[in-house]
Coordinates of C-alpha atoms in Angstrom, one line a residue:
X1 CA -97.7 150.0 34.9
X2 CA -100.5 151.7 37.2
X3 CA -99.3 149.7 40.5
X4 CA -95.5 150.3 39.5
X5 CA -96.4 153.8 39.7
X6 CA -98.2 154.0 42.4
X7 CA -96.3 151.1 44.6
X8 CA -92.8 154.0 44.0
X9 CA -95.2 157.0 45.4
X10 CA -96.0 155.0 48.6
X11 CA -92.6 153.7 48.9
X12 CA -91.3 157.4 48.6
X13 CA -93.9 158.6 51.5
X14 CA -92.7 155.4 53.5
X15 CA -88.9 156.5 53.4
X16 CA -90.3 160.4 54.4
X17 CA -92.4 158.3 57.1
X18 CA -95.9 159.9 55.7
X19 CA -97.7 157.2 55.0
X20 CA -101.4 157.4 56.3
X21 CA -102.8 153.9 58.1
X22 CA -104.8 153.4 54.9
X23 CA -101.6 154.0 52.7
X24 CA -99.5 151.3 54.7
X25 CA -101.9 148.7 54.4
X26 CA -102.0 149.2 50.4
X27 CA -98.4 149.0 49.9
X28 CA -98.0 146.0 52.6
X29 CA -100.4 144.4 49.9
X30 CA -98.7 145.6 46.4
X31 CA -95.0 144.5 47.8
X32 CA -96.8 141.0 48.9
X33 CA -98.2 140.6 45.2
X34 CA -95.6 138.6 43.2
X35 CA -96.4 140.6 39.7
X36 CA -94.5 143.8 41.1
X37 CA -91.2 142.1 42.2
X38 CA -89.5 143.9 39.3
X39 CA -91.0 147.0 40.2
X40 CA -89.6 146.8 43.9
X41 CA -86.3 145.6 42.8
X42 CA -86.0 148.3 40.3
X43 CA -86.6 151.1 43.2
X44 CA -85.1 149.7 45.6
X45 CA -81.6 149.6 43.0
X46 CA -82.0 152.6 41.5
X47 CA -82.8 154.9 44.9
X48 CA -79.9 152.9 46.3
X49 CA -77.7 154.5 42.9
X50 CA -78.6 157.7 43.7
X51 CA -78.0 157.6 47.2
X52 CA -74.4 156.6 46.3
X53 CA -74.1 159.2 43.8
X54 CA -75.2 161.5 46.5
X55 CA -72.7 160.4 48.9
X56 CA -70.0 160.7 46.3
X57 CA -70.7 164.3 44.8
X58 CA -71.6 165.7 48.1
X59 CA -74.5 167.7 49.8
X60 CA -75.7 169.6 46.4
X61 CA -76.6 166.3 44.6
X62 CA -78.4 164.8 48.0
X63 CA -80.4 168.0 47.4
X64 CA -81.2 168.0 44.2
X65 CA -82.3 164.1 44.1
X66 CA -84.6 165.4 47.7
X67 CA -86.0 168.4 46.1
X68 CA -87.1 166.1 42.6
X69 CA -88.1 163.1 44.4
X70 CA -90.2 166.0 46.6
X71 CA -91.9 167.7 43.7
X72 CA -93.2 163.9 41.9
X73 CA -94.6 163.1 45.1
X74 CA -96.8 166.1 44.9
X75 CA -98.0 164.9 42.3
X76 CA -101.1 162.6 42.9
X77 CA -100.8 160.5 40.1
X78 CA -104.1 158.4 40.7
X79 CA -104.3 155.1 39.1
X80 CA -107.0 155.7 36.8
X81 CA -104.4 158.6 34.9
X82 CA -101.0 156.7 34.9
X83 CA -100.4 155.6 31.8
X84 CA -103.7 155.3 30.4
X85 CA -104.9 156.0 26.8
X86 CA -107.6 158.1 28.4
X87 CA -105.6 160.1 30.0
X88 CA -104.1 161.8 27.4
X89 CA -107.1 162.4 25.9
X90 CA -107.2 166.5 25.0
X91 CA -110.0 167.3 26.7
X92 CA -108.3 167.0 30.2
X93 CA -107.1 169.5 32.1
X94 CA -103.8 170.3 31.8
X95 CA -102.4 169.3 35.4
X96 CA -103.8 166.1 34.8
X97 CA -101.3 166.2 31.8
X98 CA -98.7 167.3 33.6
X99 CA -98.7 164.2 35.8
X100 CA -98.7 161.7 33.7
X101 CA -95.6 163.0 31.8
X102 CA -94.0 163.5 35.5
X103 CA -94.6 159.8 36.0
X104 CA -93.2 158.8 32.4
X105 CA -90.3 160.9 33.9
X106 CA -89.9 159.0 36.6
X107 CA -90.4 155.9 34.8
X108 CA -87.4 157.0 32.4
X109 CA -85.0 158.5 35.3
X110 CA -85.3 154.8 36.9
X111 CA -84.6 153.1 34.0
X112 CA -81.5 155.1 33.1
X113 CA -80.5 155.3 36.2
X114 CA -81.0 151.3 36.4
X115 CA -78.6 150.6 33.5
X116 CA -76.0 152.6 35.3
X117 CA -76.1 150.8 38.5
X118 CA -76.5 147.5 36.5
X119 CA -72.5 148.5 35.2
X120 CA -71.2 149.1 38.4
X121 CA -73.0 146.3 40.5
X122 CA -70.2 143.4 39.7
X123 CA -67.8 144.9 41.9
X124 CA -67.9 145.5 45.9
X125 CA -66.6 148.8 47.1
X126 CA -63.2 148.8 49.2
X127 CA -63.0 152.4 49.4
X128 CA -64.6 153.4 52.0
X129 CA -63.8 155.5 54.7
X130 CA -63.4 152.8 57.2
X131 CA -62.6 149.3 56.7
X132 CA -62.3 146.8 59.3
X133 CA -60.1 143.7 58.0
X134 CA -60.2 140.2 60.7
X135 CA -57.0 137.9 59.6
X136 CA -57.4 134.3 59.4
X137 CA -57.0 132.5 63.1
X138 CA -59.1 135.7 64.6
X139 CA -62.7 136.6 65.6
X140 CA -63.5 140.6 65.8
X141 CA -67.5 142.2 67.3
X142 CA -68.0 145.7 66.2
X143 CA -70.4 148.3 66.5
X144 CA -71.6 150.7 63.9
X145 CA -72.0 154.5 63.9
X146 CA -75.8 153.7 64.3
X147 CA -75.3 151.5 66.9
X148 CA -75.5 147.8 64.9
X149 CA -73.8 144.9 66.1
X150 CA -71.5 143.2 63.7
X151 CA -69.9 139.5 64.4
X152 CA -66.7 139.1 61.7
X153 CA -65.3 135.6 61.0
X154 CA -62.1 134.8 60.4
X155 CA -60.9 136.1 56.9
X156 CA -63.3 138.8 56.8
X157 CA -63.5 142.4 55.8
X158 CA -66.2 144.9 56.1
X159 CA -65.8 148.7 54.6
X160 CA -68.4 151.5 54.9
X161 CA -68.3 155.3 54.4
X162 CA -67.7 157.9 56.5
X163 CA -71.6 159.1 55.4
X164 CA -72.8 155.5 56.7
X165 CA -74.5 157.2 60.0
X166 CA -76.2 160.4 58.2
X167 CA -76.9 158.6 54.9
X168 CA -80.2 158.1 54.0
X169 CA -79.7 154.7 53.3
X170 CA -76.7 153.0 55.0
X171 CA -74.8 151.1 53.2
X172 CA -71.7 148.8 54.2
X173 CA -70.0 146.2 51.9
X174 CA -68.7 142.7 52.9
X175 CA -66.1 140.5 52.3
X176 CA -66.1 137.1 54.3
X177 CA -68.3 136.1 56.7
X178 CA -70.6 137.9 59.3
X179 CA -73.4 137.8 61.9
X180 CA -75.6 141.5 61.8
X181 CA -77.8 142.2 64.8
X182 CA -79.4 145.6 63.0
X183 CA -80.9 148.6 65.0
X184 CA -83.5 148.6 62.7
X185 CA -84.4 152.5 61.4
X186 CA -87.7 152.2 59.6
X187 CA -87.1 155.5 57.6
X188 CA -83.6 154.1 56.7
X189 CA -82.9 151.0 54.7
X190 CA -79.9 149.4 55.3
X191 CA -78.1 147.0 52.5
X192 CA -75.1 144.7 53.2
X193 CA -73.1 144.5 49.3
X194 CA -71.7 141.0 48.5
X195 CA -69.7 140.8 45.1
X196 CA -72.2 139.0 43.9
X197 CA -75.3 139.6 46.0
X198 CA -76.9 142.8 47.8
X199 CA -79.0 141.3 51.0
X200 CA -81.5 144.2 52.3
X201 CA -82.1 144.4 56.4
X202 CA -86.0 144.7 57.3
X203 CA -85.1 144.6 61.1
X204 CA -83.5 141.4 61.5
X205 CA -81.3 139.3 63.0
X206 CA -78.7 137.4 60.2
X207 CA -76.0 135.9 59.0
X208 CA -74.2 136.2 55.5
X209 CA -71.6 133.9 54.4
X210 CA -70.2 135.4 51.4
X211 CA -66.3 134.2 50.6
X212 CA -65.9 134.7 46.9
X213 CA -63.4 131.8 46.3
X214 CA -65.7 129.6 47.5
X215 CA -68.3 127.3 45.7
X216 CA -71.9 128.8 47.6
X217 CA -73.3 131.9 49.4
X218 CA -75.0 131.7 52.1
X219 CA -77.6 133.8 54.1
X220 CA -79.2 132.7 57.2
X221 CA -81.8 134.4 58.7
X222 CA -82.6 134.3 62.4
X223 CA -85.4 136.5 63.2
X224 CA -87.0 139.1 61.5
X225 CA -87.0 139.1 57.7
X226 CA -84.6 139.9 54.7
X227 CA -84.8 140.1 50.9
X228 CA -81.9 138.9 49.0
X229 CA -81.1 140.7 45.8
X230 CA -79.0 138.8 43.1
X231 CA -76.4 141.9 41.7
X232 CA -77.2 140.8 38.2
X233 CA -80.7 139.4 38.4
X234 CA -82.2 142.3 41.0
X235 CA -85.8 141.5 40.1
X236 CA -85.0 138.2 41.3
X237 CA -85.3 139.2 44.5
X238 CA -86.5 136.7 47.1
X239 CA -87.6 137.1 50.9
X240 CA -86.5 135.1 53.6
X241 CA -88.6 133.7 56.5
X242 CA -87.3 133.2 60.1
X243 CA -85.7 130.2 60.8
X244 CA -84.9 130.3 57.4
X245 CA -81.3 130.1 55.0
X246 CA -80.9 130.3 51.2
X247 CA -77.6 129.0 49.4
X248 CA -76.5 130.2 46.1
X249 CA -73.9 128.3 44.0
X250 CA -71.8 131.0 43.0
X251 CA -70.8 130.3 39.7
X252 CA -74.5 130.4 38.6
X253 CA -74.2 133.7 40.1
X254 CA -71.3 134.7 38.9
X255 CA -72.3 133.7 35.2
X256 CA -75.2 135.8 35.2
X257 CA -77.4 133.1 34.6
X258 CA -79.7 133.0 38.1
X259 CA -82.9 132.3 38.1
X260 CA -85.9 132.3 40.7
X261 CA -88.2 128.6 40.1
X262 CA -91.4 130.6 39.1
X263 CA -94.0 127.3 40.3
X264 CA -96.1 128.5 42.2
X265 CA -96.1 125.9 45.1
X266 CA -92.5 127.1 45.4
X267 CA -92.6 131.0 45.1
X268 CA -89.3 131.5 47.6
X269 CA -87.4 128.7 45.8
X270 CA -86.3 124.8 46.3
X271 CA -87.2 123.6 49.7
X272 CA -85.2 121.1 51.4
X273 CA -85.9 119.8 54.8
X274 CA -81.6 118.7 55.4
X275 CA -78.5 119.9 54.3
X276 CA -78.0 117.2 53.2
X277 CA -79.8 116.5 50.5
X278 CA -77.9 119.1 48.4
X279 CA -75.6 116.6 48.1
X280 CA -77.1 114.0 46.2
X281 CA -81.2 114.8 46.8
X282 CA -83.8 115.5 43.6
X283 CA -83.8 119.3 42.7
X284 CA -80.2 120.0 43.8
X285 CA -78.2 123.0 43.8
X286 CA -77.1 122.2 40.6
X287 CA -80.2 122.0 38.7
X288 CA -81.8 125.7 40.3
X289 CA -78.5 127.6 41.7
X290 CA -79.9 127.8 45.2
X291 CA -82.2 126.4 47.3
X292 CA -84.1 127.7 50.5
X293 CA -84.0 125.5 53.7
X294 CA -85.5 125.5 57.4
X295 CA -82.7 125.5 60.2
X296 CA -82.2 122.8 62.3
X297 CA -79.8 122.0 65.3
X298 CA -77.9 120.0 63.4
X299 CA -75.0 119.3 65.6
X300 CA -74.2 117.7 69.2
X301 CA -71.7 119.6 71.5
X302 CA -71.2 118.3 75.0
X303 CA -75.0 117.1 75.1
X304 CA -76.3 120.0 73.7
X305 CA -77.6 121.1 69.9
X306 CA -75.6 124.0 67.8
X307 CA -76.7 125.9 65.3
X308 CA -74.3 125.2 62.7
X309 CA -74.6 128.4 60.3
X310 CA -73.4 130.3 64.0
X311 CA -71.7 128.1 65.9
X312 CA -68.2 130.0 64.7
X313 CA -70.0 132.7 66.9
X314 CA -69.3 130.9 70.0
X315 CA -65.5 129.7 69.2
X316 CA -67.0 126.9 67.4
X317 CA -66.1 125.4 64.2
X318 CA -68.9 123.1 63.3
X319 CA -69.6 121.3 60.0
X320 CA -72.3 119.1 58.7
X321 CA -72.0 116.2 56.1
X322 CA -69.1 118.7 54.0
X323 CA -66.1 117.3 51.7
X324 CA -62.8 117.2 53.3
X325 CA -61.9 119.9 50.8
X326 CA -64.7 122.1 51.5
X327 CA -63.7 121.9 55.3
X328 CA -60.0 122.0 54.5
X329 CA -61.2 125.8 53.4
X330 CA -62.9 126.8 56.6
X331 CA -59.7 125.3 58.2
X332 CA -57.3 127.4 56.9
X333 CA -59.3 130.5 58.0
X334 CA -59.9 129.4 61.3
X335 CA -56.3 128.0 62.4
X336 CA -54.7 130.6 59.8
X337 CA -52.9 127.6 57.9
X338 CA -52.4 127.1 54.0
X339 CA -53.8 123.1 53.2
X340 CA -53.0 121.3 50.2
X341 CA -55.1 117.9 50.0
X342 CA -52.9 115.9 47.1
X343 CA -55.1 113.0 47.2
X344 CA -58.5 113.1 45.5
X345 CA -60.0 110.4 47.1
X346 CA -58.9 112.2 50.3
X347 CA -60.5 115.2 49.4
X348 CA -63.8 113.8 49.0
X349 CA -64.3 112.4 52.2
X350 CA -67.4 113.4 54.4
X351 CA -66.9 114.4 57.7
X352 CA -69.1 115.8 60.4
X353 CA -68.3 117.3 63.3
X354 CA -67.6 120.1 66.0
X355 CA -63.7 121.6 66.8
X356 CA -63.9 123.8 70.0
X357 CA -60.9 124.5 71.5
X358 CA -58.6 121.6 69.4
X359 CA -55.3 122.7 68.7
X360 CA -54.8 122.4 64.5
X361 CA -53.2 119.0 64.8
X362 CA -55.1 117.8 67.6
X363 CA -58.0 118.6 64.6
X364 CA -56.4 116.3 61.9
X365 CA -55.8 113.6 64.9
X366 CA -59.7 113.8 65.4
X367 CA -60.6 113.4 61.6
X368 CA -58.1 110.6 61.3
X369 CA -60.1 108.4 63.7
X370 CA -62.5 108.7 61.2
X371 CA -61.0 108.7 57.9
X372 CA -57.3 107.6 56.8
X373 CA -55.4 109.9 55.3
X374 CA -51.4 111.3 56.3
X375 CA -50.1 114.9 56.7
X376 CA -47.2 116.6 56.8
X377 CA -46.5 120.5 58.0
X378 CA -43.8 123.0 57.6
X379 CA -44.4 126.0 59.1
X380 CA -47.9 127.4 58.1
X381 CA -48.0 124.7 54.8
X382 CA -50.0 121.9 55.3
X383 CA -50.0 118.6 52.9
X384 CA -52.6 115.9 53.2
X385 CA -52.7 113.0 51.6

């Protein structure tokens, strides 16, 4: 309890931007120690809450959560005090009393504040002030009020407040797919909301692939570094390295049911050097509910090597040793088509490829070279069998 204490005091000067050299260096080392992962999920959920509530009840709530948060960081709790039998010995002084009940306060406004957010963190919020909606068959780049660049795949949607550029932590929430290049604000967190996963920017470059009818999640991290927050197992929390991409299954997700491999030798999950070995390697998806693996060019185009978790960013649909189901999906987004595969054997075949500028049937011509299979289309309805 003395570094879960202490670790929210430095994190609260850090957001004000009044940590001393000395300061910075202890809380680089406290949020690198794996036994205060809960306590950084927990303040990092719960100062997120009452951001929002902030937002929602106006200016006099921003205040009052400033003006509190303001007054326990004036109180040097020192770590020989917090929470200590000693401490509340009777012969103290009575300031030195008064700050260890401030800090069993805090303790107990973060963990009711916790159990609140835990209630309302199943669902993503739609109603925001602006929401920016790409149909299937289209491709839209955006920037945000604070200048961040935002890539949308096809089938995506991304909402955020009309707040987002003042707030102290911004905020957007995303449905689909999408590439962030973040003007990174050291004094502002910002947090991209997945129904099922809450991914926290710490100036990055990144992709999240987050389509809740679908069987994973994805986020892929280019540069820089992000920590991916499971909605119902926050203090689960695990950090991405560059070159770097984690995959959830999302029904382990969506059951409730994740959890982070605690061996030692694997502290940021189930390492896999291919894609492939999801499929039918030792370890798989299915035994952990996600995996972490290094990035590799993966795919051939005209000569050259394609990032396959951003080739869509380049008019590319690329895909790597997938079911024909599983791409029949990422087809219908990106030719805006509705596929039915009536034939199981069908829709297990593995293909592997790249689709550049291929018309839709000029796509099923290409993957019939290398699989049999028939197809029929009416209008936007596509049978395969």
């Amino acid at each position: 309890m003395d570094n879960t204490v202490r670790l929210w005091v430095l994190l609260s000067k850090q957001q004000d931007g009044a940590l001393s050299g000395e300061e910075a260096a202890e809380l680089e080392r406290l949020q690198n120690d794996p036994a205060n992962n809960v306590s950084l999920a927990t303040y990092a959920q719960l100062d997120a809450y009452w951001r929002q509530l902030a937002v929602a009840k106006g200016a006099d709530s921003l205040e009052f959560w400033e003006k509190h948060r303001a007054r326990l960081e004036k109180e040097p709790l020192d770590a020989d005090l917090a929470f200590s039998p000693a401490a509340a010995a009777p012969n103290r002084p009575w300031y030195q009393k008064t700050r260890i009940w401030v800090a069993a306060a805090a303790i107990i406004l973060f963990a009711l504040g916790l159990s609140m957010l835990f209630k309302k963190a199943g669902k993503v919020n739609t109603g925001g002030d602006t929401v920016i909606i790409v149909h299937n068959g289209n491709q839209k780049q955006v920037t945000l009020p604070d200048g961040t660049k935002v890539w949308l795949n096809s089938g995506s949607e991304l909402s955020y407040t009309k707040y987002f550029a003042s707030a102290p932590i911004k905020e957007v929430y995303l449905k689909g797919e999408a590439f962030f290049d973040i003007r990174h604000d050291p004094k502002r967190t910002f947090i991209i909301h997945t129904e099922y996963l809450d991914i926290k920017d710490l100036g990055t470059r990144f992709n999240v692939k987050a389509y809740t009818y679908e069987d994973r999640m994805e986020t892929t991290l280019i540069n820089g570094s992000v920590e991916v927050y499971p909605k119902n197992h926050p203090e689960q929390m695990i950090r991405l390295k560059p070159n770097e991409k984690i995959v959830f299954d999302t029904k382990v997700l969506r059951s409730g049911k994740f959890l982070r491999i605690k061996n030692a030798e694997q502290q940021d999950g189930l390492h896999l050097d291919s894609i492939e070995n999801r499929i039918s390697g030792t370890g798989s998806i299915a035994a952990t509910g996600y995996y972490v693996a290094k990035l590799k060019p993966k795919i051939k185009s005209g000569g050259d090597s394609i990032m396959l978790e951003t080739a869509w960013m380049q008019h590319q649909l690329a895909f790597n040793a997938i079911t024909f189901e599983d791409l029949s999906r990422n087809m219908e987004r990106w030719y805006d088509v509705d596929i039915d595969i009536t034939n199981a054997n069908v829709a297990n075949y593995i293909f592997t490829g790249v689709f550049k500028e291929e018309a839709f049937q000029e796509a099923l011509s290409e993957l019939q070279m290398i699989q049999p299979f028939q197809y029929e289309i009416q209008g936007r309805k596509v049978r395969i069998y």
